[in-house]
Short mmCIF file of C-alpha atoms and ligand atoms in Angstrom, two decimals:
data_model
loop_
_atom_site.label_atom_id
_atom_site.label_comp_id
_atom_site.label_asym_id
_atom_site.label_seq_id
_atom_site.Cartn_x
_atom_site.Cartn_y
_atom_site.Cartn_z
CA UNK A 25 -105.41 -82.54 10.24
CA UNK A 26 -102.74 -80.47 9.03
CA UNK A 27 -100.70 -78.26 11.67
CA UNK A 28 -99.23 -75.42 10.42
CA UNK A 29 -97.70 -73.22 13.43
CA UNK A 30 -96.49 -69.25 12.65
CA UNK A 31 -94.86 -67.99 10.71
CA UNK A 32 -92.95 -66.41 12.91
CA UNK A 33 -92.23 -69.88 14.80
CA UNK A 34 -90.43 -71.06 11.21
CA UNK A 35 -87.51 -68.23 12.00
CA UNK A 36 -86.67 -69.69 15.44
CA UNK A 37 -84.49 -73.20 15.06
CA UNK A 38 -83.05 -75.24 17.91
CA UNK A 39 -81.21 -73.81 20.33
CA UNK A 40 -77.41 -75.45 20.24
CA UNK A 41 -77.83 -75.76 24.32
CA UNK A 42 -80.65 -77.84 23.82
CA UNK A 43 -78.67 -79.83 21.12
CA UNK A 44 -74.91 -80.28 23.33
CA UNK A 45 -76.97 -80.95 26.63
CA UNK A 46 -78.89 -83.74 25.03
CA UNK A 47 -74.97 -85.00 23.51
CA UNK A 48 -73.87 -84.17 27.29
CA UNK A 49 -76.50 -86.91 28.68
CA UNK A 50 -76.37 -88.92 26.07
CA UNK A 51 -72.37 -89.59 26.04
CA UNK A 52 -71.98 -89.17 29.83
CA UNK A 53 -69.83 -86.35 29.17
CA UNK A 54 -68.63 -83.57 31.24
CA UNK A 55 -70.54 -80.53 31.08
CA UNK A 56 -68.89 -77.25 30.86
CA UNK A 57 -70.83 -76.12 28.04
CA UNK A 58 -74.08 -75.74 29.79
CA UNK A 59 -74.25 -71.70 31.25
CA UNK A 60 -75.47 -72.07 34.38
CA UNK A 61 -73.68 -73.01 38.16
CA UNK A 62 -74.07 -77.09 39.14
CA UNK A 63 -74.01 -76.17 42.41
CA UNK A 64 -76.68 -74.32 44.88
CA UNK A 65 -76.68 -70.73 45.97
CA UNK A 66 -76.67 -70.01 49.72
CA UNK A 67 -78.76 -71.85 51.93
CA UNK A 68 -79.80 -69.02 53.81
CA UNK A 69 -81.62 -67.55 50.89
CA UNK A 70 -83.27 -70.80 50.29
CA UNK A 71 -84.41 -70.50 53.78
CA UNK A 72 -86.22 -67.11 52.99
CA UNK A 73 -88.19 -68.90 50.53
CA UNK A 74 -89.32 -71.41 53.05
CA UNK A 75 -90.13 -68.60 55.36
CA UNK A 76 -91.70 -66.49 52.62
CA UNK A 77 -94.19 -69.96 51.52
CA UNK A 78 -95.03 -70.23 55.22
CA UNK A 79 -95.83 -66.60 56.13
CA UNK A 80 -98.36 -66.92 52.77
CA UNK A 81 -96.59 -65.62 50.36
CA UNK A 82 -97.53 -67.57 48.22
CA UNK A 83 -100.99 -65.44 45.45
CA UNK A 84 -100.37 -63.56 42.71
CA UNK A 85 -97.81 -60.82 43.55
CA UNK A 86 -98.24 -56.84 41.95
CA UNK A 87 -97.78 -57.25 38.55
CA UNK A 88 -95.04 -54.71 38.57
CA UNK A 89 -93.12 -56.69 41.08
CA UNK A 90 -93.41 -56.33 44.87
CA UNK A 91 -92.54 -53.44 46.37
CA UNK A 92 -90.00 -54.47 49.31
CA UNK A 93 -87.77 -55.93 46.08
CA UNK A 94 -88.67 -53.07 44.03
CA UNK A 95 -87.34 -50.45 46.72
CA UNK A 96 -84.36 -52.98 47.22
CA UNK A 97 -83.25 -52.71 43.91
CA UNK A 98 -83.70 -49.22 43.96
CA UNK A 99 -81.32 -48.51 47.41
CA UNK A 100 -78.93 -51.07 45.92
CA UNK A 101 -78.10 -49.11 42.62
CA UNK A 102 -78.29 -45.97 44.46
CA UNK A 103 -75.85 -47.35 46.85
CA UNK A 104 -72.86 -49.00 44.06
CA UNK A 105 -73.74 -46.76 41.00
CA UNK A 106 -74.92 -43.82 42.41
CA UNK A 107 -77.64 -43.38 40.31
CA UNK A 108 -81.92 -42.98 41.13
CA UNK A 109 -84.51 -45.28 39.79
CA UNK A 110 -87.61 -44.54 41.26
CA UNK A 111 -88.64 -47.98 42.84
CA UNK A 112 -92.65 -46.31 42.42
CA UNK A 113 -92.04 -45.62 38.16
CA UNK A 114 -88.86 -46.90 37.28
CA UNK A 115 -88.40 -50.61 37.99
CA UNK A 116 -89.95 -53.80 37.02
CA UNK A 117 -89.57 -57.38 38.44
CA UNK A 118 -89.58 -59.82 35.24
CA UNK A 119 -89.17 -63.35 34.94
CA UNK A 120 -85.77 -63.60 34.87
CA UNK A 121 -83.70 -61.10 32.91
CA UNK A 122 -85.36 -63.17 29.91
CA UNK A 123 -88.50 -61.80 30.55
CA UNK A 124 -86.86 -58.32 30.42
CA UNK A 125 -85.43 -58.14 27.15
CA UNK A 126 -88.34 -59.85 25.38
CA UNK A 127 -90.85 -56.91 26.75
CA UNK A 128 -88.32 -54.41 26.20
CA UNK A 129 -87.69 -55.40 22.58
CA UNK A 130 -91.12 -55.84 22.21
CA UNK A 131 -92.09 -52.32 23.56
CA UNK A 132 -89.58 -50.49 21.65
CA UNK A 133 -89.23 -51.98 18.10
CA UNK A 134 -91.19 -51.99 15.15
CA UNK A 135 -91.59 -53.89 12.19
CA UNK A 136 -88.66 -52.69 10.10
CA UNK A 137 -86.80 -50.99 12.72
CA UNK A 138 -83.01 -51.79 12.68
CA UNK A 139 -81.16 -53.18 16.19
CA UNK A 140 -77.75 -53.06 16.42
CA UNK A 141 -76.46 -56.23 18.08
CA UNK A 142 -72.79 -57.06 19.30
CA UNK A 143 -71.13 -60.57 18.26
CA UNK A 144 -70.86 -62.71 19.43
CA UNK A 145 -74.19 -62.49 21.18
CA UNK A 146 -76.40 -64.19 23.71
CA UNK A 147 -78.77 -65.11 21.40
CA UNK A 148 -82.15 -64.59 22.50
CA UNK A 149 -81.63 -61.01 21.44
CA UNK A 150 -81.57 -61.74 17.99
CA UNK A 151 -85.13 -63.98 18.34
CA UNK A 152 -86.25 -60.81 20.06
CA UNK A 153 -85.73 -58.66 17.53
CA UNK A 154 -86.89 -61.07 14.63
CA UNK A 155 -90.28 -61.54 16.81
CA UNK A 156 -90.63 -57.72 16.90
CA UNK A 157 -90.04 -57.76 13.33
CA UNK A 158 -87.04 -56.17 13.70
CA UNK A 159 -83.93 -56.35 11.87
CA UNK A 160 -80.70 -57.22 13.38
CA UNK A 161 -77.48 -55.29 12.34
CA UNK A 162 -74.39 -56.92 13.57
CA UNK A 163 -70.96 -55.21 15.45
CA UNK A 164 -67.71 -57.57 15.87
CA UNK A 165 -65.64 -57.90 19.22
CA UNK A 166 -62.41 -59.27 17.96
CA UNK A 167 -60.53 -61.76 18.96
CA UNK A 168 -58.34 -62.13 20.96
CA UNK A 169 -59.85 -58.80 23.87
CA UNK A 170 -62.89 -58.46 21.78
CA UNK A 171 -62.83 -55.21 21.32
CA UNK A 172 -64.64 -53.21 18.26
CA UNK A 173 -64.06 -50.93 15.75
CA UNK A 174 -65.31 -47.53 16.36
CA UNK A 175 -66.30 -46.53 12.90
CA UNK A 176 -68.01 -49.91 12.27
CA UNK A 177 -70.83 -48.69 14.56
CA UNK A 178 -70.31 -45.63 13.88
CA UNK A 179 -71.14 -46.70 9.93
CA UNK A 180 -74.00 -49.22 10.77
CA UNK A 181 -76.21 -46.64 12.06
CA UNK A 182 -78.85 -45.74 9.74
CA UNK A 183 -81.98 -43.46 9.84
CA UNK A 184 -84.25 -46.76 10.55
CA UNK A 185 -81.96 -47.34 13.64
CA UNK A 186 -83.68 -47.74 17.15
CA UNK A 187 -81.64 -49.77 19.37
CA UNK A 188 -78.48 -50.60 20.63
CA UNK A 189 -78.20 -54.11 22.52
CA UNK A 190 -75.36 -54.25 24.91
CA UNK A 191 -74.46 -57.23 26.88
CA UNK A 192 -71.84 -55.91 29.61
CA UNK A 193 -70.14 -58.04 30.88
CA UNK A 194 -70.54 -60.26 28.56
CA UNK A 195 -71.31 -63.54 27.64
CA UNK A 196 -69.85 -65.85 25.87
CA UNK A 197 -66.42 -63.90 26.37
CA UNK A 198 -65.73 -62.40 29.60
CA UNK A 199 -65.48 -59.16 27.94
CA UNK A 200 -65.81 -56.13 30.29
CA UNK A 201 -66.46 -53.25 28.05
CA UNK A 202 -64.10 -49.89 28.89
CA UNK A 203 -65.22 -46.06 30.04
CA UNK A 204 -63.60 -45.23 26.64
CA UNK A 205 -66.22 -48.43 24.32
CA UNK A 206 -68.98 -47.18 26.73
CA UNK A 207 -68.53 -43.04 26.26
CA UNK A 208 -68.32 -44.02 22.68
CA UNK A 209 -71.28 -45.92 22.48
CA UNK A 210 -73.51 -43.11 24.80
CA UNK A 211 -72.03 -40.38 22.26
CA UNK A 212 -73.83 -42.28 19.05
CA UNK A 213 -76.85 -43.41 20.69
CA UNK A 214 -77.05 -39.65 22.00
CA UNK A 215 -76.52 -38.14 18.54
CA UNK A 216 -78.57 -40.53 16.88
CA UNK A 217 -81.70 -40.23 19.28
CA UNK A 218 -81.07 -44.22 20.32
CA UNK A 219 -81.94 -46.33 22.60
CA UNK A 220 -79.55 -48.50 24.69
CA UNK A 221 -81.14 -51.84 25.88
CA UNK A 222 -78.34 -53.14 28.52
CA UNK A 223 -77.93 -56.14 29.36
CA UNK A 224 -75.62 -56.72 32.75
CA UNK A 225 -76.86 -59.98 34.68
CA UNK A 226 -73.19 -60.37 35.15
CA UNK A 227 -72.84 -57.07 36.73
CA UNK A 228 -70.98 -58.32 40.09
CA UNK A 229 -69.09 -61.18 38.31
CA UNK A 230 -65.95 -59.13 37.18
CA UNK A 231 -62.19 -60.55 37.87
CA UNK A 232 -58.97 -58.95 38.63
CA UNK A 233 -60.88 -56.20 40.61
CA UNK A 234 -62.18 -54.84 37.13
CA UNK A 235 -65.09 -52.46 37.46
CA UNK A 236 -68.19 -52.64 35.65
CA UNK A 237 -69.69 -49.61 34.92
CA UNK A 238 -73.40 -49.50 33.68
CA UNK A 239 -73.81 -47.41 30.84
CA UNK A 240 -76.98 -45.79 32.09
CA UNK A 241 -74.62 -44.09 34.81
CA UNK A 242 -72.92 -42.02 31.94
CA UNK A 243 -74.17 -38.38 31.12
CA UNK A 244 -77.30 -38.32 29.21
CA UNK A 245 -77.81 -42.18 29.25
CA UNK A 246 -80.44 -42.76 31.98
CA UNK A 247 -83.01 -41.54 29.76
CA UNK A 248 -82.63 -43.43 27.00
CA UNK A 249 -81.39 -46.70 28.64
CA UNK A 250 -82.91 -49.68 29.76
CA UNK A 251 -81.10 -51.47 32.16
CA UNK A 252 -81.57 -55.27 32.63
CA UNK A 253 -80.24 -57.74 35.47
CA UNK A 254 -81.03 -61.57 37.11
CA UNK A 255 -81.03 -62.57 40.09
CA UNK A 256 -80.16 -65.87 38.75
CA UNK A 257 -77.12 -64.92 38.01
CA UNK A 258 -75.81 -63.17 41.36
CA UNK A 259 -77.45 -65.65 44.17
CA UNK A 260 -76.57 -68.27 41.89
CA UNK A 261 -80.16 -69.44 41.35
CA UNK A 262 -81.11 -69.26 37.91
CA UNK A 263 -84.05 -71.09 37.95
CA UNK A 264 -85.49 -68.39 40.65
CA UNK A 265 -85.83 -66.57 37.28
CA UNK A 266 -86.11 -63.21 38.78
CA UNK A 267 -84.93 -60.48 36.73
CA UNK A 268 -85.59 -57.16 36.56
CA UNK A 269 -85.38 -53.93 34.70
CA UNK A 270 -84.65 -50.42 35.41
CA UNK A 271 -85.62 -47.31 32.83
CA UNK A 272 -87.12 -44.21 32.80
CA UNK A 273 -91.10 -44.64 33.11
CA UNK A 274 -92.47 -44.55 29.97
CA UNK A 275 -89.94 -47.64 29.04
CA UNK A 276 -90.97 -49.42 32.59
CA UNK A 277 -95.00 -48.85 31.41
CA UNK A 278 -94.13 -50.10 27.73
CA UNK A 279 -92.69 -53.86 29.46
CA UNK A 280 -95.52 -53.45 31.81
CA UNK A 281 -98.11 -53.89 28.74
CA UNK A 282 -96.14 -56.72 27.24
CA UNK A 283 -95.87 -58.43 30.55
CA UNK A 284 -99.59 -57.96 31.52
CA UNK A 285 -100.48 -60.41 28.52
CA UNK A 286 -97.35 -62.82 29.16
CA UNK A 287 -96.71 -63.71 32.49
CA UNK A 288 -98.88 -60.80 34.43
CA UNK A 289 -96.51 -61.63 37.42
CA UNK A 290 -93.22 -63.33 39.06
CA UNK A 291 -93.37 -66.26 41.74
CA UNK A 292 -93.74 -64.43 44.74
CA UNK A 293 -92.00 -66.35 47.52
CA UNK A 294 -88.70 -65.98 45.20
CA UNK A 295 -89.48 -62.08 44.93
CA UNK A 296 -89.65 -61.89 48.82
CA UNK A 297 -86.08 -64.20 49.19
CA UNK A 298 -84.75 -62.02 46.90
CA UNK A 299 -85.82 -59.02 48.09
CA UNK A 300 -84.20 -59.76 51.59
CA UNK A 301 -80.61 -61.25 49.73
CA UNK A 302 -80.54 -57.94 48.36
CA UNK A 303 -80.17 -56.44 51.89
CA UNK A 304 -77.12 -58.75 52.50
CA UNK A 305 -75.20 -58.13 49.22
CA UNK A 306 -72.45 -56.06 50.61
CA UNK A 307 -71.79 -59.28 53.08
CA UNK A 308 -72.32 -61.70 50.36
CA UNK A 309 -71.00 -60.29 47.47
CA UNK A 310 -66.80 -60.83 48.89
CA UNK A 311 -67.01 -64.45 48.81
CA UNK A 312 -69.35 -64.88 45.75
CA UNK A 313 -66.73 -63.21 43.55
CA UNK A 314 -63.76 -64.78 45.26
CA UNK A 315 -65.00 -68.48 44.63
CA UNK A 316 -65.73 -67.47 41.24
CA UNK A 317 -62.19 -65.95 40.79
CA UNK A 318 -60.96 -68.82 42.15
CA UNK A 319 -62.60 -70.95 39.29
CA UNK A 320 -61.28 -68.76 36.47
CA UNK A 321 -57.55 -68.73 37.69
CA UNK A 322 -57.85 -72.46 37.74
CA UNK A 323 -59.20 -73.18 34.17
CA UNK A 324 -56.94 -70.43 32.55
CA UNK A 325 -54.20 -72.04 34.38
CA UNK A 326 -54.85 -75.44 33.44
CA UNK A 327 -55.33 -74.46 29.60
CA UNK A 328 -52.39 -71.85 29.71
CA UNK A 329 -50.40 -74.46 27.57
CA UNK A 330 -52.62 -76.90 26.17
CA UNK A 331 -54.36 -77.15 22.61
CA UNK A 332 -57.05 -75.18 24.31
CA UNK A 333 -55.47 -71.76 24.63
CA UNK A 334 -57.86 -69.25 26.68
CA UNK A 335 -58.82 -66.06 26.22
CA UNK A 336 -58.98 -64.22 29.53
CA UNK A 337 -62.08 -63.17 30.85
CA UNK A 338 -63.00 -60.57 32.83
CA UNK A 339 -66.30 -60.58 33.89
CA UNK A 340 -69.09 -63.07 33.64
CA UNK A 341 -69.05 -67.15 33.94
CA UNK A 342 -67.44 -67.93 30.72
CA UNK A 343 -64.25 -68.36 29.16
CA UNK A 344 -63.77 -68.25 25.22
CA UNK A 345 -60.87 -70.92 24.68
CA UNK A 346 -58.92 -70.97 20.86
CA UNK A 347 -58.36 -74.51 19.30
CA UNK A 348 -55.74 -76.23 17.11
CA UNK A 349 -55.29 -74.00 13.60
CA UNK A 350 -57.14 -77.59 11.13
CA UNK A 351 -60.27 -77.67 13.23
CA UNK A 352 -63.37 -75.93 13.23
CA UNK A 353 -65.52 -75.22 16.29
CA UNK A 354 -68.65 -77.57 15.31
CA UNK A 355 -67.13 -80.85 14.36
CA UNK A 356 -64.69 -80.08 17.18
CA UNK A 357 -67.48 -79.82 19.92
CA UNK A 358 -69.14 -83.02 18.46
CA UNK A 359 -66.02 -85.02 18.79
CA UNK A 360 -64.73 -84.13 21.92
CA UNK A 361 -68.70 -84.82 23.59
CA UNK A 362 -68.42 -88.14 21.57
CA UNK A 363 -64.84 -89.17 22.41
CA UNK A 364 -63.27 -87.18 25.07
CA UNK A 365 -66.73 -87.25 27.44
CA UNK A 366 -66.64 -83.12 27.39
CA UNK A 367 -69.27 -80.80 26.45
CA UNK A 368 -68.24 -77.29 25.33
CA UNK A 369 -70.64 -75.02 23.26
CA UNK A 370 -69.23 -73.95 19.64
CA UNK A 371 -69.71 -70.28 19.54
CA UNK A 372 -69.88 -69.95 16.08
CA UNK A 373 -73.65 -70.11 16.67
CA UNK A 374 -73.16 -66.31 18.39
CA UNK A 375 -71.85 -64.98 15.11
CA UNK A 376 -73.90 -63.96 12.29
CA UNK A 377 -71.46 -61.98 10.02
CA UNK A 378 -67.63 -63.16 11.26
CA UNK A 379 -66.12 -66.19 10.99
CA UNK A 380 -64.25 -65.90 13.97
CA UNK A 381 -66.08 -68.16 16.49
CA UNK A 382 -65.09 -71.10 14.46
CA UNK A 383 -61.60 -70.52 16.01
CA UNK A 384 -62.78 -71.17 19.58
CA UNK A 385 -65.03 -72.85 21.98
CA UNK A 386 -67.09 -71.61 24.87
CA UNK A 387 -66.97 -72.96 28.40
CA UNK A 388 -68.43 -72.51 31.60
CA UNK A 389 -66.73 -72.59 34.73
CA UNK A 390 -69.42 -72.14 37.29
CA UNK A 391 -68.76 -75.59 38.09
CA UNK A 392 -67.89 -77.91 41.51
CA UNK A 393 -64.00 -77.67 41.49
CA UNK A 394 -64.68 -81.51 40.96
CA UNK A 395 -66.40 -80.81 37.35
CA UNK A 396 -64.01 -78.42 36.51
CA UNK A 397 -61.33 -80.65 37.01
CA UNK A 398 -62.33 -83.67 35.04
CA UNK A 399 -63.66 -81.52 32.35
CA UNK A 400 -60.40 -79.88 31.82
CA UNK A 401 -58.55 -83.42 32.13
CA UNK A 402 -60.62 -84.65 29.43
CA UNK A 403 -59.98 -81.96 27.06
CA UNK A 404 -56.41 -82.31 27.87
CA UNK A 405 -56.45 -85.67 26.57
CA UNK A 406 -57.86 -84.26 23.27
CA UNK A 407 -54.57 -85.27 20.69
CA UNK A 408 -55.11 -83.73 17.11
C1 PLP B 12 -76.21 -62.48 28.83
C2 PLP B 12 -77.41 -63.13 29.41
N1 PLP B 12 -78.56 -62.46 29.46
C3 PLP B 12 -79.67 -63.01 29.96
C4 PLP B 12 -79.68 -64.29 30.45
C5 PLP B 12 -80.95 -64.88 30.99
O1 PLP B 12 -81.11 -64.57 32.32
P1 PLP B 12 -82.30 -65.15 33.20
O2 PLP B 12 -81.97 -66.57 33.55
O3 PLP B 12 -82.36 -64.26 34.38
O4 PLP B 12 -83.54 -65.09 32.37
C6 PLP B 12 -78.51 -65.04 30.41
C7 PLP B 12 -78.50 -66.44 30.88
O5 PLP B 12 -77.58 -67.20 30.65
C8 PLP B 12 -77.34 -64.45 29.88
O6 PLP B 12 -76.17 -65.10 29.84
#
């Protein structure tokens, strides 16, 4: 017999995680390329889900997500942005965040329609959009605060644009965007008749005491945003996978159709853990982002004056760090996983149109102090 998969399957390659975590295992390395924390969230949320399995918690939950997380959500924006999402109309538990920009690409775009996407990017957005049948239109944050030029978007916007993707903060580069980037964006999606797809799973992971403000909070954005976060990301539990989105109604009913053939619904012991570590936030969130702080002041400080130069970030778990002037970010992640037992991710695979992520390499520091430490030791032994 012959298989022949999609089409559609053709346009999606492997993913370079999957490639530099098999190199990780493979050469024993240290792993500060994979994006994800090697260490547990609290205990006392794992306890909920215990206590959620035993009180039965465990059939199908509302497809729409339960409604004790649901309300959550909604008191918890209310609360730090001040703005309403009705937790009846206007949010949507997802498989992790994921889950939440595949139905909302899905729901929105077209065949044909044109998506404007920030590089670097987190790249399931641009398998999204190809899915959809979209077309991906690409923005540059430049090196070294990654910030963009105005009339760039300003000029990529044509009468076949729907979307803008944002990814605030933002991974791989720390990036925090500013009042001034976001009032800019909001004034072009407004005149064009856009809509804003925002993604902000690192929404309480910002440094320095930098604020992150979601753009659906600006004037005339709430309508035409849809606002996307992970659980994952702020219990540190990311293979909970619960995500969830937050848009006007007619957006929230669009994901629900999507989701209704995909998943239908979200593990519901997780949804009910959740749902109570959102009531706790305020207490938890102090110590979440000072142990996080802590690990960013340590790798910029170790790489301050090494080969490995970093970028500073300002939000999220990543750090973008430059490398020597002769090298080039591929053959430089392959050697130093084969010889220097360090995995690092080479972000040139989050660029489609610049050539500037073959300057650097992407880490991750939500690591044990202990990982952190020998990963930076090894790429301080890196010698040109
Ligand atoms: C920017 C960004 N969006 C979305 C996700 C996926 O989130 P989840 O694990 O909740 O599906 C990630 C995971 O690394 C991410 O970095």
């Amino acid at each position: 017999m012959s298989i022949k998969l999609s089409k559609r399957i053709e346009r999606i390659p492997e993913s370079v995680f999957t490639t530099m975590s098999r190199l990780a295992v493979e050469n024993n390395a240290v792993n500060l390329g994979q994006g994800f924390p090697d260490f547990n969230g609290p205990d006392w949320l794992i306890e909920e889900v215990y206590n959620a399995m035993k009180n039965g918690k465990n059939q199908y939950a509302p497809s729409i997500g339960i409604l004790s997380l649901r309300k959550n959500i909604s008191e918890l924006y209310k609360s730090i942005y001040d703005i309403d999402w009705s937790y009846e109309k206007e949010v949507i538990v997802t498989m992790g965040a994921t889950e939440a920009l595949f139905s909302a690409i899905h729901s929105v775009v077209d065949e044909g329609d044109e998506v404007i996407i920030f590089e670097p990017y987190y790249d399931s957005y641009i398998y999204d959009v190809l899915l959809a049948g979209g077309i991906p239109k690409f923005i540059t944050l430049h090196k070294p605060v990654f910030s963009f030029n105005f009339d760039d978007l300003e000029k990529s916007i044509t009468n076949k644009t729907k979307v803008i993707i944002l990814n605030n903060p933002h991974n791989p580069t720390g990036k925090v965007y500013t009042k001034e980037e976001l009032k800019f964006i909001s004034e072009i999606a407004i005149k064009n008749d856009l809509i804003v797809i925002s993604d902000e799973v690192y929404e309480f992971l910002t440094y320095d005491n930098t604020i992150h403000i979601p753009i659906s909070t600006l004037t005339g954005m709430k309508e035409r945003t849809i606002t996307i976060s992970s659980a994952g990301k702020t219990f540190g539990f990311t293979g909970w996978k619960i995500g969830w989105a937050c848009a006007n109604e007619q957006f929230i009913k669009g994901i629900h159709s999507i989701r209704q053939w995909t998943t239908f619904a979200v593990n519901t012991p997780c949804q009910h853990a959740v749902a109570f570590g959102l009531t706790k936030i305020k207490d938890y969130l102090p110590d979440f982002r000072k142990l996080y702080q802590k690990k960013r002041d340590f790798i910029i400080k170790e790489l301050e004056n090494s080969l490995f130069s970093p970028t500073i970030p300002l939000g999220s778990y990543f750090i973008m760090v430059n490398i020597p002037q002769n090298k080039n970010d591929m053959d430089l992640a392959l050697e130093l996983v084969r010889d220097y037992k360090v995995a690092t991710i080479p972000p040139s695979v989050f660029y489609s149109i610049s050539d500037e992520g073959k300057s650097m390499l992407r880490l991750c520091f939500a690591k044990q102090d202990e990982t952190l430490k020998n990963g930076v030791k090894n790429l301080k032994a890196y010698k040109v």
